[in-house]
Amino acid sequence: MIAKKFPLFFVIFCSFVFGGEISYPNEVKQLYLNKGDKNAIGRLLPTAKVEILKNDGDFAQIKISGFIQNNKKQILYFNPNNRILNAAFKANSDIKYETINKQTNEVSTILWTQNTNFEKNYDELMKKANKLYADNCAMCHALHNINEFSANQWPAMLKAMIDRTTIEKEDRFLVEQFLQKTTTKQ
C-alpha cells in the first residue's frame, strides 16, 4: 500500500518544492492578486507561457511575462509588435510588474489562478487548435491559409465566422491564439 502511494506523494512533493515548471493554459483562466480571492482581476489566455511557481490547494502561483504596448499596463502582449494577448486586467488592478527588458517594455508579474487546465506540451496544444481550425473552418468554404491574414487581422476574421462552426466557446480563444501565433504575414 505504501509503495503505491509513494510515487504520487513524490510527484506532489517535487512539484511543490521545486516549482518553476513551464506550462500553458488550454482555456481562458481567471487571474487573482492573492490565493483564494473571490474577485478576479484579469484573464489569462490559452497558450500563454507561464511558470508555475507553486501549487497550493486549488490554486497555483504563476509568473507571466509579456510586453506592454503604448504604456497600457492592463494588457500583456505575446510580443512587442502584434496584438496577441497573453493576459488582460481590469482597470485599476494593482498589478506589480518586474521589468525584464526596458527597451522592449518586457515585464513579468506573479499572480494566482486555479491550478487546473494547464498543458506542459505547447506543440500538442497547438496541434489541437490546428485540428479544431481545419475540421471546422473548411465546412463552409476552402480553408484559409494561415498566412492569408496577419496576427492583428485574424481575430476579426475568426469572430466574423466562428458562430457558424461547432467550435465550443471555451476553445475559441485557443483557435484564435493558434492563428495569431502561427501566421507569418506582417
Short mmCIF file of C-alpha atoms in Angstrom, two decimals:
data_model
loop_
_atom_site.label_atom_id
_atom_site.label_comp_id
_atom_site.label_asym_id
_atom_site.label_seq_id
_atom_site.Cartn_x
_atom_site.Cartn_y
_atom_site.Cartn_z
CA MET A 1 0.00 0.00 0.00
CA ILE A 2 2.77 2.47 0.91
CA ALA A 3 4.68 1.59 -2.27
CA LYS A 4 1.65 2.54 -4.39
CA LYS A 5 1.18 5.89 -2.66
CA PHE A 6 4.86 6.87 -2.60
CA PRO A 7 5.21 7.80 -6.31
CA LEU A 8 2.15 10.09 -6.12
CA PHE A 9 3.44 11.67 -2.92
CA PHE A 10 6.86 12.16 -4.52
CA VAL A 11 5.40 13.90 -7.59
CA ILE A 12 3.27 16.21 -5.46
CA PHE A 13 6.20 16.93 -3.15
CA CYS A 14 8.58 17.72 -6.02
CA SER A 15 6.10 20.00 -7.76
CA PHE A 16 5.51 21.89 -4.52
CA VAL A 17 9.17 22.18 -3.51
CA PHE A 18 10.81 22.78 -6.87
CA GLY A 19 8.02 24.56 -8.79
CA GLY A 20 9.20 26.58 -11.74
CA GLU A 21 7.66 24.31 -14.37
CA ILE A 22 6.68 25.87 -17.69
CA SER A 23 3.06 25.30 -18.66
CA TYR A 24 0.41 26.68 -20.99
CA PRO A 25 -3.29 27.16 -20.18
CA ASN A 26 -5.61 25.32 -22.55
CA GLU A 27 -8.51 27.67 -21.78
CA VAL A 28 -9.15 31.21 -20.60
CA LYS A 29 -8.30 31.33 -16.89
CA GLN A 30 -9.23 33.86 -14.21
CA LEU A 31 -6.33 35.68 -12.52
CA TYR A 32 -6.20 36.81 -8.89
CA LEU A 33 -3.84 39.01 -6.90
CA ASN A 34 -3.94 36.64 -3.93
CA LYS A 35 -4.66 32.97 -3.42
CA GLY A 36 -8.30 32.46 -2.62
CA ASP A 37 -9.53 35.89 -3.75
CA LYS A 38 -13.16 35.85 -4.83
CA ASN A 39 -12.89 38.60 -7.43
CA ALA A 40 -10.71 38.05 -10.48
CA ILE A 41 -8.57 40.97 -11.62
CA GLY A 42 -7.91 39.62 -15.09
CA ARG A 43 -7.83 36.77 -17.54
CA LEU A 44 -5.01 34.61 -18.86
CA LEU A 45 -5.39 33.46 -22.45
CA PRO A 46 -4.73 29.98 -23.82
CA THR A 47 -1.19 29.16 -24.97
CA ALA A 48 0.37 31.95 -22.84
CA LYS A 49 3.62 30.63 -21.43
CA VAL A 50 3.62 30.68 -17.63
CA GLU A 51 5.97 29.46 -14.98
CA ILE A 52 4.14 27.65 -12.21
CA LEU A 53 5.98 28.74 -9.08
CA LYS A 54 3.96 26.68 -6.62
CA ASN A 55 0.71 24.81 -6.17
CA ASP A 56 -1.25 25.47 -3.01
CA GLY A 57 -4.59 23.69 -2.68
CA ASP A 58 -6.78 24.54 -5.66
CA PHE A 59 -4.57 27.46 -6.67
CA ALA A 60 -1.28 27.90 -8.47
CA GLN A 61 1.02 30.86 -8.15
CA ILE A 62 2.24 31.70 -11.64
CA LYS A 63 4.69 34.06 -13.27
CA ILE A 64 3.51 35.60 -16.54
CA SER A 65 5.78 37.52 -18.87
CA GLY A 66 4.81 39.76 -21.74
CA PHE A 67 5.13 43.15 -23.34
CA ILE A 68 3.40 46.41 -22.53
CA GLN A 69 2.48 48.41 -25.64
CA ASN A 70 1.69 52.13 -25.73
CA ASN A 71 2.02 52.36 -21.93
CA LYS A 72 -1.24 50.40 -21.45
CA LYS A 73 -0.48 48.33 -18.37
CA GLN A 74 -3.80 46.49 -18.41
CA ILE A 75 -2.63 44.20 -21.23
CA LEU A 76 0.35 41.87 -21.51
CA TYR A 77 1.11 41.05 -25.12
CA PHE A 78 2.85 37.96 -26.52
CA ASN A 79 5.37 40.08 -28.44
CA PRO A 80 6.13 43.80 -28.73
CA ASN A 81 4.73 44.22 -32.25
CA ASN A 82 1.37 42.46 -32.58
CA ARG A 83 -1.89 42.49 -30.67
CA ILE A 84 -1.61 38.90 -29.45
CA LEU A 85 -2.72 38.86 -25.83
CA ASN A 86 -1.16 36.84 -23.04
CA ALA A 87 -3.29 38.40 -20.31
CA ALA A 88 -5.67 41.30 -19.77
CA PHE A 89 -6.51 43.02 -16.49
CA LYS A 90 -9.34 45.14 -15.13
CA ALA A 91 -8.72 48.88 -14.94
CA ASN A 92 -7.22 49.97 -11.62
CA SER A 93 -5.95 46.49 -10.82
CA ASP A 94 -2.97 46.70 -8.55
CA ILE A 95 -0.62 44.70 -10.79
CA LYS A 96 3.04 44.83 -9.81
CA TYR A 97 5.43 44.37 -12.72
CA GLU A 98 9.09 43.50 -12.73
CA THR A 99 10.97 44.87 -15.73
CA ILE A 100 12.77 42.26 -17.82
CA ASN A 101 13.84 44.48 -20.72
CA LYS A 102 13.32 48.24 -20.54
CA GLN A 103 13.93 48.82 -24.27
CA THR A 104 11.18 46.43 -25.39
CA ASN A 105 8.88 47.02 -22.40
CA GLU A 106 9.03 43.34 -21.46
CA VAL A 107 7.76 42.72 -17.95
CA SER A 108 6.62 39.91 -15.70
CA THR A 109 4.16 39.63 -12.86
CA ILE A 110 3.29 37.00 -10.29
CA LEU A 111 -0.39 36.17 -9.78
CA TRP A 112 -2.69 33.30 -8.79
CA THR A 113 -5.09 31.15 -10.76
CA GLN A 114 -6.88 27.81 -10.43
CA ASN A 115 -4.31 25.02 -10.82
CA THR A 116 -6.30 23.12 -13.46
CA ASN A 117 -6.26 23.03 -17.25
CA PHE A 118 -2.58 23.56 -17.91
CA GLU A 119 -0.63 21.70 -20.57
CA LYS A 120 3.09 21.07 -20.46
CA ASN A 121 3.42 20.38 -24.19
CA TYR A 122 2.94 23.55 -26.25
CA ASP A 123 3.16 21.69 -29.56
CA GLU A 124 0.32 19.33 -28.60
CA LEU A 125 -1.83 22.28 -27.59
CA MET A 126 -1.19 23.95 -30.95
CA LYS A 127 -1.95 20.67 -32.79
CA LYS A 128 -5.33 20.55 -31.02
CA ALA A 129 -6.06 24.14 -32.09
CA ASN A 130 -4.97 23.43 -35.66
CA LYS A 131 -7.30 20.42 -35.80
CA LEU A 132 -10.21 22.48 -34.50
CA TYR A 133 -9.48 25.13 -37.13
CA ALA A 134 -9.09 22.66 -40.01
CA ASP A 135 -12.08 20.50 -39.05
CA ASN A 136 -14.48 23.40 -38.56
CA CYS A 137 -13.44 26.20 -40.85
CA ALA A 138 -13.37 24.08 -44.02
CA MET A 139 -17.00 23.06 -43.66
CA CYS A 140 -18.39 26.11 -45.47
CA HIS A 141 -15.50 27.21 -47.70
CA ALA A 142 -11.95 26.37 -48.64
CA LEU A 143 -9.72 26.59 -45.60
CA HIS A 144 -7.96 29.95 -45.43
CA ASN A 145 -4.19 29.67 -45.48
CA ILE A 146 -2.90 30.65 -42.06
CA ASN A 147 -0.62 33.23 -43.71
CA GLU A 148 -3.52 34.86 -45.56
CA PHE A 149 -4.07 37.21 -42.62
CA SER A 150 -1.72 38.89 -40.14
CA ALA A 151 -1.78 38.30 -36.40
CA ASN A 152 -3.70 41.55 -35.98
CA GLN A 153 -6.27 40.61 -38.68
CA TRP A 154 -7.08 37.05 -37.54
CA PRO A 155 -9.28 37.93 -34.52
CA ALA A 156 -11.74 39.91 -36.66
CA MET A 157 -11.80 37.24 -39.38
CA LEU A 158 -12.41 34.49 -36.85
CA LYS A 159 -15.06 36.47 -34.99
CA ALA A 160 -16.99 37.04 -38.22
CA MET A 161 -17.29 33.30 -38.90
CA ILE A 162 -16.88 31.34 -35.66
CA ASP A 163 -20.59 31.27 -34.78
CA ARG A 164 -21.13 29.18 -37.92
CA THR A 165 -18.81 26.46 -36.59
CA THR A 166 -19.11 23.81 -33.92
CA ILE A 167 -16.06 25.14 -32.06
CA GLU A 168 -17.03 25.21 -28.40
CA LYS A 169 -16.99 28.59 -26.65
CA GLU A 170 -14.13 27.50 -24.36
CA ASP A 171 -11.95 26.66 -27.41
CA ARG A 172 -12.46 29.86 -29.38
CA PHE A 173 -9.57 31.77 -27.85
CA LEU A 174 -7.37 28.70 -28.29
CA VAL A 175 -8.02 28.70 -32.05
CA GLU A 176 -7.53 32.47 -32.22
CA GLN A 177 -4.20 32.23 -30.40
CA PHE A 178 -3.09 29.44 -32.73
CA LEU A 179 -3.86 31.51 -35.83
CA GLN A 180 -2.21 34.63 -34.44
CA LYS A 181 0.92 32.87 -33.26
CA THR A 182 1.30 30.73 -36.39
CA THR A 183 0.85 33.27 -39.18
CA THR A 184 3.95 34.78 -40.72
CA LYS A 185 2.11 37.59 -42.54
CA GLN A 186 3.10 41.01 -41.27
#
